[in-house]
CSV table of C-alpha atoms and ligand atoms in Angstrom, one decimal:
chain,number,residue,atom,x,y,z
Y,1117,UNK,CA,-15.5,25.0,-11.7
Y,1118,UNK,CA,-13.2,22.7,-13.5
Y,1119,UNK,CA,-13.4,22.8,-17.3
Y,1120,UNK,CA,-15.6,19.9,-18.6
Y,1121,UNK,CA,-13.5,17.0,-19.6
Y,1122,UNK,CA,-10.5,17.8,-17.5
Y,1123,UNK,CA,-9.2,16.2,-14.4
Y,1124,UNK,CA,-6.8,18.9,-13.2
Y,1125,UNK,CA,-4.5,19.3,-16.2
Y,1126,UNK,CA,-5.3,15.9,-17.6
Y,1127,UNK,CA,-7.9,14.7,-20.1
Y,1128,UNK,CA,-9.3,17.1,-22.7
Y,1129,UNK,CA,-9.9,16.4,-26.4
Y,1130,UNK,CA,-6.8,16.4,-28.6
Y,1131,UNK,CA,-8.3,15.2,-31.8
Y,1132,UNK,CA,-8.7,16.0,-35.5
Y,1133,UNK,CA,-11.2,18.8,-36.3
Y,1134,UNK,CA,-13.4,16.3,-38.1
Y,1135,UNK,CA,-14.1,14.3,-34.8
Y,1136,UNK,CA,-15.1,17.3,-32.7
Y,1137,UNK,CA,-18.8,17.3,-33.8
Y,1138,UNK,CA,-19.1,13.6,-33.0
Y,1139,UNK,CA,-17.5,14.1,-29.6
Y,1140,UNK,CA,-19.8,17.0,-28.9
Y,1141,UNK,CA,-22.9,14.9,-29.9
Y,1142,UNK,CA,-21.7,12.2,-27.6
Y,1143,UNK,CA,-21.0,14.7,-24.8
Y,1144,UNK,CA,-24.6,16.0,-25.1
Y,1145,UNK,CA,-25.8,12.4,-24.9
Y,1146,UNK,CA,-23.6,11.7,-21.9
Y,1147,UNK,CA,-25.0,14.8,-20.1
Y,1148,UNK,CA,-28.6,14.7,-21.3
Y,1149,UNK,CA,-29.5,11.0,-22.0
Y,1150,UNK,CA,-27.4,8.9,-19.6
Y,1151,UNK,CA,-28.8,10.4,-16.4
Y,1152,UNK,CA,-32.5,10.1,-17.5
Y,1153,UNK,CA,-34.7,7.5,-15.7
Y,1154,UNK,CA,-35.6,6.0,-19.0
Y,1155,UNK,CA,-32.0,5.2,-20.0
Y,1156,UNK,CA,-31.0,4.1,-16.5
Y,1157,UNK,CA,-34.0,1.8,-16.2
Y,1158,UNK,CA,-33.2,0.2,-19.6
Y,1159,UNK,CA,-29.5,-0.2,-18.9
Y,1160,UNK,CA,-29.9,-1.4,-15.3
Y,1161,UNK,CA,-32.6,-3.8,-16.4
Y,1162,UNK,CA,-30.1,-5.4,-18.7
Y,1163,UNK,CA,-27.4,-5.4,-16.1
Y,1164,UNK,CA,-29.8,-7.3,-13.8
Y,1165,UNK,CA,-31.5,-9.7,-16.2
Y,1166,UNK,CA,-28.7,-10.3,-18.8
Y,1167,UNK,CA,-25.3,-9.6,-17.1
Y,1168,UNK,CA,-26.3,-11.1,-13.7
Y,1169,UNK,CA,-25.8,-8.0,-11.5
Y,1170,UNK,CA,-25.4,-7.3,-8.7
Y,1171,UNK,CA,-22.2,-9.4,-8.6
Y,1172,UNK,CA,-21.4,-10.8,-5.1
Y,1173,UNK,CA,-18.7,-9.8,-2.7
Y,1174,UNK,CA,-16.8,-12.9,-1.5
Y,1175,UNK,CA,-14.7,-13.1,1.6
Y,1176,UNK,CA,-11.4,-14.8,0.7
Y,1177,UNK,CA,-10.5,-16.5,4.0
Y,1178,UNK,CA,-7.8,-18.8,2.8
Y,1179,UNK,CA,-6.1,-16.1,0.7
Y,1180,UNK,CA,-6.1,-14.0,3.8
Y,1181,UNK,CA,-4.5,-16.8,5.8
Y,1182,UNK,CA,-1.8,-17.1,3.1
Y,1183,UNK,CA,-1.0,-13.4,3.3
Y,1184,UNK,CA,-0.8,-13.8,7.1
Y,1185,UNK,CA,1.8,-16.5,6.6
Y,1186,UNK,CA,3.7,-14.1,4.4
Y,1187,UNK,CA,4.0,-11.3,6.9
Y,1188,UNK,CA,0.7,-9.4,6.6
Y,1189,UNK,CA,-1.0,-10.8,9.7
Y,1190,UNK,CA,-4.8,-10.7,9.9
Y,1191,UNK,CA,-5.6,-8.9,6.7
Y,1192,UNK,CA,-9.2,-9.5,5.6
Y,1193,UNK,CA,-9.7,-9.9,1.9
Y,1194,UNK,CA,-13.0,-9.3,0.0
Y,1195,UNK,CA,-13.4,-10.0,-3.7
Y,1196,UNK,CA,-15.9,-8.0,-5.9
Y,1197,UNK,CA,-16.8,-10.7,-8.4
Y,1198,UNK,CA,-16.9,-9.1,-11.8
Y,1199,UNK,CA,-15.7,-12.5,-13.1
Y,1200,UNK,CA,-19.3,-13.7,-12.7
Y,1201,UNK,CA,-20.6,-11.1,-15.2
Y,1202,UNK,CA,-21.9,-12.6,-18.5
Y,1203,UNK,CA,-18.9,-12.8,-20.8
Y,1204,UNK,CA,-16.6,-13.0,-17.8
Y,1205,UNK,CA,-15.5,-9.5,-17.0
Y,1206,UNK,CA,-16.5,-6.0,-16.1
Y,1207,UNK,CA,-16.3,-4.8,-19.8
Y,1208,UNK,CA,-19.9,-5.8,-20.6
Y,1209,UNK,CA,-21.2,-3.0,-18.2
Y,1210,UNK,CA,-19.7,-0.4,-20.4
Y,1211,UNK,CA,-20.4,-2.1,-23.8
Y,1212,UNK,CA,-24.1,-2.4,-23.1
Y,1213,UNK,CA,-24.3,1.2,-21.9
Y,1214,UNK,CA,-22.6,2.6,-25.0
Y,1215,UNK,CA,-24.5,0.5,-27.5
Y,1216,UNK,CA,-27.8,1.5,-25.9
Y,1217,UNK,CA,-26.7,5.1,-26.1
Y,1218,UNK,CA,-25.7,4.7,-29.7
Y,1219,UNK,CA,-29.2,3.4,-30.5
Y,1220,UNK,CA,-30.7,6.5,-28.8
Y,1221,UNK,CA,-28.5,8.5,-31.2
Y,1222,UNK,CA,-29.9,6.6,-34.1
Y,1223,UNK,CA,-26.5,5.2,-35.0
Y,1224,UNK,CA,-26.7,2.1,-37.2
Y,1225,UNK,CA,-23.2,0.7,-36.9
Y,1226,UNK,CA,-20.8,0.1,-33.9
Y,1227,UNK,CA,-17.0,-0.1,-34.2
Y,1228,UNK,CA,-14.6,-0.9,-31.4
Y,1229,UNK,CA,-10.9,-1.6,-30.8
Y,1230,UNK,CA,-9.6,-4.5,-28.8
Y,1231,UNK,CA,-6.3,-5.9,-27.5
Y,1232,UNK,CA,-6.9,-9.2,-25.8
Y,1233,UNK,CA,-10.3,-9.4,-27.4
Y,1234,UNK,CA,-12.2,-9.0,-24.1
Y,1235,UNK,CA,-13.7,-5.6,-25.1
Y,1236,UNK,CA,-14.3,-6.9,-28.6
Y,1237,UNK,CA,-16.3,-9.8,-27.3
Y,1238,UNK,CA,-18.2,-7.6,-24.9
Y,1239,UNK,CA,-19.1,-5.1,-27.7
Y,1240,UNK,CA,-20.0,-7.9,-30.1
Y,1241,UNK,CA,-22.2,-9.4,-27.4
Y,1242,UNK,CA,-24.0,-6.1,-26.8
Y,1243,UNK,CA,-24.5,-5.6,-30.5
Y,1244,UNK,CA,-25.9,-9.1,-30.9
Y,1245,UNK,CA,-28.5,-8.7,-28.1
Y,1246,UNK,CA,-29.3,-5.1,-29.1
Y,1247,UNK,CA,-29.4,-5.8,-32.9
Y,1248,UNK,CA,-26.6,-3.6,-34.4
Y,1249,UNK,CA,-23.8,-4.6,-36.8
Y,1250,UNK,CA,-20.3,-4.6,-35.2
Y,1251,UNK,CA,-16.8,-4.2,-36.6
Y,1252,UNK,CA,-13.8,-4.7,-34.3
Y,1253,UNK,CA,-10.3,-3.4,-35.0
Y,1254,UNK,CA,-7.6,-5.7,-33.6
Y,1255,UNK,CA,-3.8,-5.7,-34.1
Y,1256,UNK,CA,-2.7,-8.5,-36.4
Y,1257,UNK,CA,-0.4,-9.8,-33.6
Y,1258,UNK,CA,-3.3,-9.9,-31.2
Y,1259,UNK,CA,-5.5,-11.7,-33.7
Y,1260,UNK,CA,-2.8,-14.5,-33.7
Y,1261,UNK,CA,-2.3,-14.4,-29.9
Y,1262,UNK,CA,-6.0,-14.3,-29.0
Y,1263,UNK,CA,-7.6,-16.8,-31.3
Y,1264,UNK,CA,-10.4,-18.0,-29.0
Y,1265,UNK,CA,-11.7,-14.4,-28.6
Y,1266,UNK,CA,-11.5,-13.9,-32.4
Y,1267,UNK,CA,-13.6,-17.0,-32.7
Y,1268,UNK,CA,-16.1,-15.7,-30.2
Y,1269,UNK,CA,-16.5,-12.4,-32.0
Y,1270,UNK,CA,-17.1,-14.2,-35.3
Y,1271,UNK,CA,-19.6,-16.5,-33.6
Y,1272,UNK,CA,-21.4,-13.4,-32.3
Y,1273,UNK,CA,-21.6,-12.0,-35.9
Y,1274,UNK,CA,-19.0,-9.3,-35.6
Y,1275,UNK,CA,-16.4,-8.6,-38.3
Y,1276,UNK,CA,-12.8,-8.7,-36.9
Y,1277,UNK,CA,-10.5,-6.4,-38.9
Y,1278,UNK,CA,-6.8,-7.2,-38.4
Y,1279,UNK,CA,-4.6,-4.0,-38.2
Y,1280,UNK,CA,-1.2,-4.3,-39.9
Y,1281,UNK,CA,0.2,-0.9,-39.0
Y,1282,UNK,CA,2.8,0.0,-36.3
Y,1283,UNK,CA,3.4,-2.6,-33.7
Y,1284,UNK,CA,0.2,-4.4,-34.8
Y,1285,UNK,CA,-1.2,-4.3,-31.3
Y,1286,UNK,CA,-3.8,-2.4,-29.2
Y,1287,UNK,CA,-2.6,1.2,-29.7
Y,1288,UNK,CA,-2.6,0.7,-33.5
Y,1289,UNK,CA,-6.1,-0.9,-33.4
Y,1290,UNK,CA,-7.2,2.3,-31.5
Y,1291,UNK,CA,-5.7,4.5,-34.2
Y,1292,UNK,CA,-7.5,2.6,-37.0
Y,1293,UNK,CA,-10.8,2.7,-35.1
Y,1294,UNK,CA,-10.4,6.5,-34.8
Y,1295,UNK,CA,-9.6,6.8,-38.5
Y,1296,UNK,CA,-12.8,4.7,-39.3
Y,1297,UNK,CA,-14.9,7.0,-37.1
Y,1298,UNK,CA,-13.6,10.2,-38.7
Y,1299,UNK,CA,-14.9,8.9,-42.1
Y,1300,UNK,CA,-18.2,7.5,-40.8
Y,1301,UNK,CA,-19.2,9.7,-37.8
Y,1302,UNK,CA,-22.8,10.2,-39.0
Y,1303,UNK,CA,-23.8,6.5,-38.9
Y,1304,UNK,CA,-21.3,5.1,-36.5
Y,1305,UNK,CA,-20.7,5.0,-32.8
Y,1306,UNK,CA,-17.1,4.2,-31.6
Y,1307,UNK,CA,-17.5,2.1,-28.5
Y,1308,UNK,CA,-14.3,2.8,-26.5
Y,1309,UNK,CA,-13.3,0.0,-24.1
Y,1310,UNK,CA,-11.7,1.8,-21.2
Y,1311,UNK,CA,-11.8,5.0,-19.3
Y,1312,UNK,CA,-9.3,6.6,-21.8
Y,1313,UNK,CA,-9.5,8.6,-25.0
Y,1314,UNK,CA,-10.9,12.1,-25.6
Y,1315,UNK,CA,-13.7,13.7,-23.6
Y,1316,UNK,CA,-16.4,12.5,-22.9
Y,1317,UNK,CA,-15.1,8.8,-22.9
Y,1318,UNK,CA,-13.2,8.9,-19.6
Y,1319,UNK,CA,-16.2,10.2,-17.8
Y,1320,UNK,CA,-18.8,8.2,-19.8
Y,1321,UNK,CA,-16.9,4.9,-19.2
Y,1322,UNK,CA,-16.4,5.7,-15.5
Y,1323,UNK,CA,-20.1,6.3,-15.0
Y,1324,UNK,CA,-20.9,3.1,-16.8
Y,1325,UNK,CA,-18.5,1.2,-14.6
Y,1326,UNK,CA,-19.1,3.0,-11.3
Y,1327,UNK,CA,-21.9,0.4,-10.7
Y,1328,UNK,CA,-19.0,-1.9,-9.4
Y,1329,UNK,CA,-18.1,0.4,-6.5
Y,1330,UNK,CA,-21.6,1.5,-5.9
Y,1331,UNK,CA,-22.7,-2.1,-5.3
Y,1332,UNK,CA,-19.7,-2.9,-3.2
Y,1333,UNK,CA,-20.3,0.1,-1.0
Y,1334,UNK,CA,-23.9,-1.0,-0.4
Y,1335,UNK,CA,-22.8,-4.6,0.1
Y,1336,UNK,CA,-20.3,-3.6,2.8
Y,1337,UNK,CA,-23.0,-1.4,4.4
Y,1338,UNK,CA,-25.3,-4.5,4.7
Y,1339,UNK,CA,-22.5,-6.6,6.1
Y,1340,UNK,CA,-21.7,-4.6,9.1
Y,1341,UNK,CA,-22.0,-0.9,8.3
Y,1342,UNK,CA,-18.2,-0.5,8.0
Y,1343,UNK,CA,-16.2,0.6,5.0
Y,1344,UNK,CA,-13.2,-1.3,3.7
Y,1345,UNK,CA,-9.9,0.3,4.6
Y,1346,UNK,CA,-8.5,-0.1,1.1
Y,1347,UNK,CA,-9.8,-0.8,-2.4
Y,1348,UNK,CA,-7.4,-2.4,-4.9
Y,1349,UNK,CA,-7.8,-2.9,-8.7
Y,1350,UNK,CA,-5.5,-3.6,-11.7
Y,1351,UNK,CA,-5.0,-0.7,-14.2
Y,1352,UNK,CA,-4.8,-1.1,-17.9
Y,1353,UNK,CA,-6.7,1.8,-19.4
Y,1354,UNK,CA,-8.2,2.1,-15.9
Y,1355,UNK,CA,-11.9,1.3,-16.3
Y,1356,UNK,CA,-12.4,-1.4,-13.7
Y,1357,UNK,CA,-10.3,0.6,-11.3
Y,1358,UNK,CA,-12.1,3.9,-11.8
Y,1359,UNK,CA,-15.4,2.0,-11.7
Y,1360,UNK,CA,-14.7,0.5,-8.2
Y,1361,UNK,CA,-12.9,3.7,-7.0
Y,1362,UNK,CA,-15.5,6.3,-8.0
Y,1363,UNK,CA,-18.0,6.0,-5.1
Y,1364,UNK,CA,-15.2,5.5,-2.6
Y,1365,UNK,CA,-13.3,8.7,-3.6
Y,1366,UNK,CA,-15.3,10.9,-1.2
Y,1367,UNK,CA,-14.7,8.5,1.6
Y,1368,UNK,CA,-11.2,9.8,2.4
Y,1369,UNK,CA,-10.5,7.2,5.0
Y,1370,UNK,CA,-10.6,4.5,2.3
Y,1371,UNK,CA,-7.2,4.2,0.7
Y,1372,UNK,CA,-7.3,3.5,-3.1
Y,1373,UNK,CA,-4.6,1.4,-4.8
Y,1374,UNK,CA,-4.2,0.9,-8.6
Y,1375,UNK,CA,-1.8,-1.8,-9.8
Y,1376,UNK,CA,0.0,-1.4,-13.1
Y,1377,UNK,CA,1.9,-4.1,-15.0
Y,1378,UNK,CA,5.7,-4.0,-14.4
Y,1379,UNK,CA,6.2,-6.6,-17.1
Y,1380,UNK,CA,9.8,-7.8,-17.0
Y,1381,UNK,CA,10.5,-5.1,-14.4
Y,1382,UNK,CA,10.3,-1.2,-14.4
Y,1383,UNK,CA,14.0,-0.9,-14.7
Y,1384,UNK,CA,14.1,-3.0,-17.9
Y,1385,UNK,CA,11.9,-0.6,-19.8
Y,1386,UNK,CA,9.7,-3.5,-20.7
Y,1387,UNK,CA,6.6,-2.7,-18.8
Y,1388,UNK,CA,3.2,-1.2,-19.0
Y,1389,UNK,CA,3.3,1.2,-16.1
Y,1390,UNK,CA,2.9,4.9,-17.3
Y,1391,UNK,CA,1.9,6.0,-13.8
Y,1392,UNK,CA,5.0,4.5,-12.2
Y,1393,UNK,CA,7.5,5.2,-15.0
Y,1394,UNK,CA,5.9,7.5,-17.7
Y,1395,UNK,CA,5.7,11.2,-18.4
Y,1396,UNK,CA,3.0,13.6,-19.4
Y,1397,UNK,CA,1.9,13.4,-23.0
Y,1398,UNK,CA,-1.0,13.0,-25.4
Y,1399,UNK,CA,-2.2,9.6,-26.5
Y,1400,UNK,CA,-5.5,8.8,-28.3
Y,1401,UNK,CA,-6.9,12.2,-27.8
Y,1402,UNK,CA,-6.2,12.7,-24.1
Y,1403,UNK,CA,-3.5,14.4,-22.1
Y,1404,UNK,CA,-2.4,11.9,-19.5
Y,1405,UNK,CA,0.6,9.9,-18.4
Y,1406,UNK,CA,2.1,7.8,-21.2
Y,1407,UNK,CA,5.2,5.8,-21.9
Y,1408,UNK,CA,7.4,7.9,-24.3
Y,1409,UNK,CA,11.0,8.3,-25.3
Y,1410,UNK,CA,13.0,11.6,-24.9
Y,1411,UNK,CA,11.5,12.8,-28.3
Y,1412,UNK,CA,7.9,12.1,-27.2
Y,1413,UNK,CA,7.6,9.0,-29.3
Y,1414,UNK,CA,5.1,6.6,-27.7
Y,1415,UNK,CA,6.9,3.4,-26.5
Y,1416,UNK,CA,5.8,-0.1,-26.9
Y,1417,UNK,CA,4.2,-1.5,-23.7
Y,1418,UNK,CA,5.0,-5.0,-22.4
Y,1419,UNK,CA,2.9,-7.2,-20.1
Y,1420,UNK,CA,2.2,-10.9,-20.0
Y,1421,UNK,CA,-1.4,-9.8,-19.7
Y,1422,UNK,CA,-2.7,-8.5,-23.0
Y,1423,UNK,CA,-5.4,-6.5,-21.2
Y,1424,UNK,CA,-2.8,-4.3,-19.4
Y,1425,UNK,CA,-0.5,-4.0,-22.4
Y,1426,UNK,CA,-1.2,-0.3,-23.1
Y,1427,UNK,CA,1.3,2.6,-23.0
Y,1428,UNK,CA,-1.3,5.1,-21.7
Y,1429,UNK,CA,-3.8,5.3,-18.9
Y,1430,UNK,CA,-7.1,7.1,-18.3
Y,1431,UNK,CA,-6.6,10.7,-17.3
Y,1432,UNK,CA,-8.5,10.6,-14.1
Y,1433,UNK,CA,-6.0,8.1,-12.7
Y,1434,UNK,CA,-3.2,10.6,-13.5
Y,1435,UNK,CA,-5.1,13.2,-11.6
Y,1436,UNK,CA,-5.9,10.9,-8.6
Y,1437,UNK,CA,-2.2,10.1,-8.4
Y,1438,UNK,CA,-1.2,13.8,-8.6
Y,1439,UNK,CA,-3.7,14.6,-5.8
Y,1440,UNK,CA,-2.2,11.8,-3.7
Y,1441,UNK,CA,-5.8,10.4,-3.4
Y,1442,UNK,CA,-4.8,7.1,-5.0
Y,1443,UNK,CA,-1.5,5.2,-5.0
Y,1444,UNK,CA,-0.3,3.2,-8.0
Y,1445,UNK,CA,1.9,0.2,-7.5
Y,1446,UNK,CA,3.4,-2.0,-10.2
Y,1447,UNK,CA,3.6,-5.8,-10.3
Y,1448,UNK,CA,5.7,-7.9,-12.8
Y,1449,UNK,CA,4.8,-10.8,-15.0
Y,1450,UNK,CA,6.1,-13.6,-12.7
Y,1451,UNK,CA,4.5,-12.2,-9.5
Y,1452,UNK,CA,1.2,-12.0,-11.3
Y,1453,UNK,CA,1.4,-15.6,-12.6
Y,1454,UNK,CA,2.2,-16.8,-9.0
Y,1455,UNK,CA,-0.7,-14.8,-7.6
Y,1456,UNK,CA,-3.1,-16.4,-10.0
Y,1457,UNK,CA,-2.0,-19.8,-8.8
Y,1458,UNK,CA,-2.3,-18.7,-5.2
Y,1459,UNK,CA,-5.9,-17.4,-5.7
Y,1460,UNK,CA,-6.9,-20.6,-7.6
Y,1461,UNK,CA,-5.5,-22.9,-5.0
Y,1462,UNK,CA,-6.8,-21.0,-1.9
Y,1463,UNK,CA,-10.2,-19.9,-3.2
Y,1464,UNK,CA,-11.0,-22.1,-6.2
Y,1465,UNK,CA,-11.2,-19.0,-8.5
Y,1466,UNK,CA,-9.2,-18.9,-11.8
Y,1467,UNK,CA,-8.9,-15.1,-12.3
Y,1468,UNK,CA,-7.8,-13.2,-15.4
Y,1469,UNK,CA,-4.1,-12.4,-15.7
Y,1470,UNK,CA,-5.0,-8.7,-15.5
Y,1471,UNK,CA,-6.7,-9.3,-12.2
Y,1472,UNK,CA,-3.8,-11.4,-10.9
Y,1473,UNK,CA,-1.7,-8.2,-10.8
Y,1474,UNK,CA,-4.2,-6.8,-8.2
Y,1475,UNK,CA,-4.0,-10.0,-6.2
Y,1476,UNK,CA,-0.1,-9.9,-6.3
Y,1477,UNK,CA,-0.1,-6.5,-4.8
Y,1478,UNK,CA,-2.1,-7.6,-1.7
Y,1479,UNK,CA,1.0,-8.3,0.5
Y,1480,UNK,CA,2.3,-4.8,-0.1
Y,1481,UNK,CA,-1.1,-3.2,0.4
Y,1482,UNK,CA,-1.6,-5.1,3.6
Y,1483,UNK,CA,1.8,-4.0,5.0
Y,1484,UNK,CA,1.2,-0.3,4.0
Y,1485,UNK,CA,-2.3,-0.3,5.5
Y,1486,UNK,CA,-1.3,-2.1,8.7
Y,1487,UNK,CA,1.3,0.7,9.2
Y,1488,UNK,CA,-1.2,3.4,8.4
Y,1489,UNK,CA,-4.0,2.0,10.6
Y,1490,UNK,CA,-2.1,0.3,13.4
Y,1491,UNK,CA,-4.2,-2.8,12.9
Y,1492,UNK,CA,-4.9,-5.4,10.2
Y,1493,UNK,CA,-6.8,-3.9,7.3
Y,1494,UNK,CA,-10.0,-4.9,5.4
Y,1495,UNK,CA,-9.2,-4.9,1.7
Y,1496,UNK,CA,-11.7,-4.9,-1.1
Y,1497,UNK,CA,-10.2,-6.2,-4.4
Y,1498,UNK,CA,-11.8,-5.8,-7.8
Y,1499,UNK,CA,-11.8,-9.3,-9.3
Y,1500,UNK,CA,-12.1,-7.8,-12.8
Y,1501,UNK,CA,-12.5,-11.1,-14.8
Y,1502,UNK,CA,-12.2,-14.8,-15.1
Y,1503,UNK,CA,-9.1,-16.6,-16.5
Y,1504,UNK,CA,-10.4,-19.1,-19.0
Y,1505,UNK,CA,-8.7,-17.0,-21.7
Y,1506,UNK,CA,-5.4,-17.3,-19.9
Y,1507,UNK,CA,-5.4,-21.0,-19.3
Y,1508,UNK,CA,-2.7,-21.8,-21.9
Y,1509,UNK,CA,-0.4,-19.1,-20.3
Y,1510,UNK,CA,-1.1,-20.5,-16.8
Y,1511,UNK,CA,-0.4,-24.1,-17.8
Y,1512,UNK,CA,2.8,-23.2,-19.6
Y,1513,UNK,CA,4.0,-21.4,-16.4
Y,1514,UNK,CA,3.0,-24.3,-14.2
Y,1515,UNK,CA,4.9,-26.8,-16.5
Y,1516,UNK,CA,8.0,-24.6,-16.3
Y,1517,UNK,CA,7.7,-24.4,-12.5
Y,1518,UNK,CA,7.3,-28.1,-12.2
Y,1519,UNK,CA,10.3,-28.7,-14.4
Y,1520,UNK,CA,12.6,-26.6,-12.1
M,263,PLP,C1,-9.6,-5.4,-20.1
M,263,PLP,C2,-9.4,-5.9,-18.8
M,263,PLP,C3,-8.7,-5.2,-17.8
M,263,PLP,C4,-8.0,-3.9,-18.0
M,263,PLP,O1,-8.8,-2.9,-18.5
M,263,PLP,P1,-9.2,-1.7,-17.5
M,263,PLP,O2,-9.9,-0.7,-18.4
M,263,PLP,O3,-8.0,-1.1,-16.9
M,263,PLP,O4,-10.1,-2.2,-16.5
M,263,PLP,C5,-8.6,-5.7,-16.5
M,263,PLP,N1,-9.2,-6.9,-16.2
M,263,PLP,C6,-9.8,-7.7,-17.1
M,263,PLP,C7,-10.4,-9.0,-16.7
M,263,PLP,C8,-10.0,-7.2,-18.4
M,263,PLP,O5,-10.6,-7.9,-19.3
């Protein structure tokens, strides 16, 4: 049997001694509390009555027609609508689960890290509804860039702590949150926002997000008993992707595609694509694929999408890639911006910039799948979140396009 917390060679727990007891306590909770009927009933009750689950699967006819006109004839596109979750993205599934678990462990304080502010808002929301104080570490640069989400967290009663170290972005916020946790482990739960970090987080977050794929599998069953041919999701830390992939992994006929951010282009070095252009290394307590220089120094990630702007990735994705079970593509800033416009104008859905990377990959996925199957594919896409937060970026881009 594989060692707990490892996905092949990836994963594990590369942390300071002082954190080990807290991670062991959380691992026991993951193994012994999360599977119980009592916990599942409470969490799933909230997902239904508060988050609005199950989220629908929507057939995207016009987007399919657009792909057909671009050389991917006949592809059927289905959208799993995580944008319709309360707070506008999949992150609330995980935040509610972890805050509930923290209460079972008698923790009295929640901390979190956030980049774009989406996980901070989800955690602050879960803390508001479940009655715990919340402190969110956020890079000072991101505090500036993501003012509306900072405002939401304040409104929700959370304290936002700007991080001035390093590049003053997500990875520095994660370092500060880990530092806080080391000092306050007895009272505090660290609510990690993606399927990354030391064991048990990659497994815990996957199991709190696997509801996405489990619902989709059932919804496809009810449609016509057929599986999708391919499942596509964007990859930042990898939580929406592993969440929609998990229940499809055993269905080996279903191809899995993750989409990383190529930023200005892989060849420029300004990207956020450790699976496409990184190496094996340790980041935030986990052995995984990361962006690093020849001395092993972690490199700065770049993406127009703050939620994908992370130099590491959850270890299970590194493993699925190594196994050849999942394929990881990369899509640049401009292609993602155009894809968001396409989706909005064909389907009337303004998606998050993160999600737009998955949409932008659909032509390539359709071409690959048509070749593999010898017929047009049915593709399920994780529409991970809505794009209200990105409106300024979209409008700037539109103005630039129209000026050309
Ligand atoms: C945070 C975020 C992502 C990226 O995070 P993952 O852990 O890779 O899912 C993707 N989409 C949206 C809408 C997000 O808010």
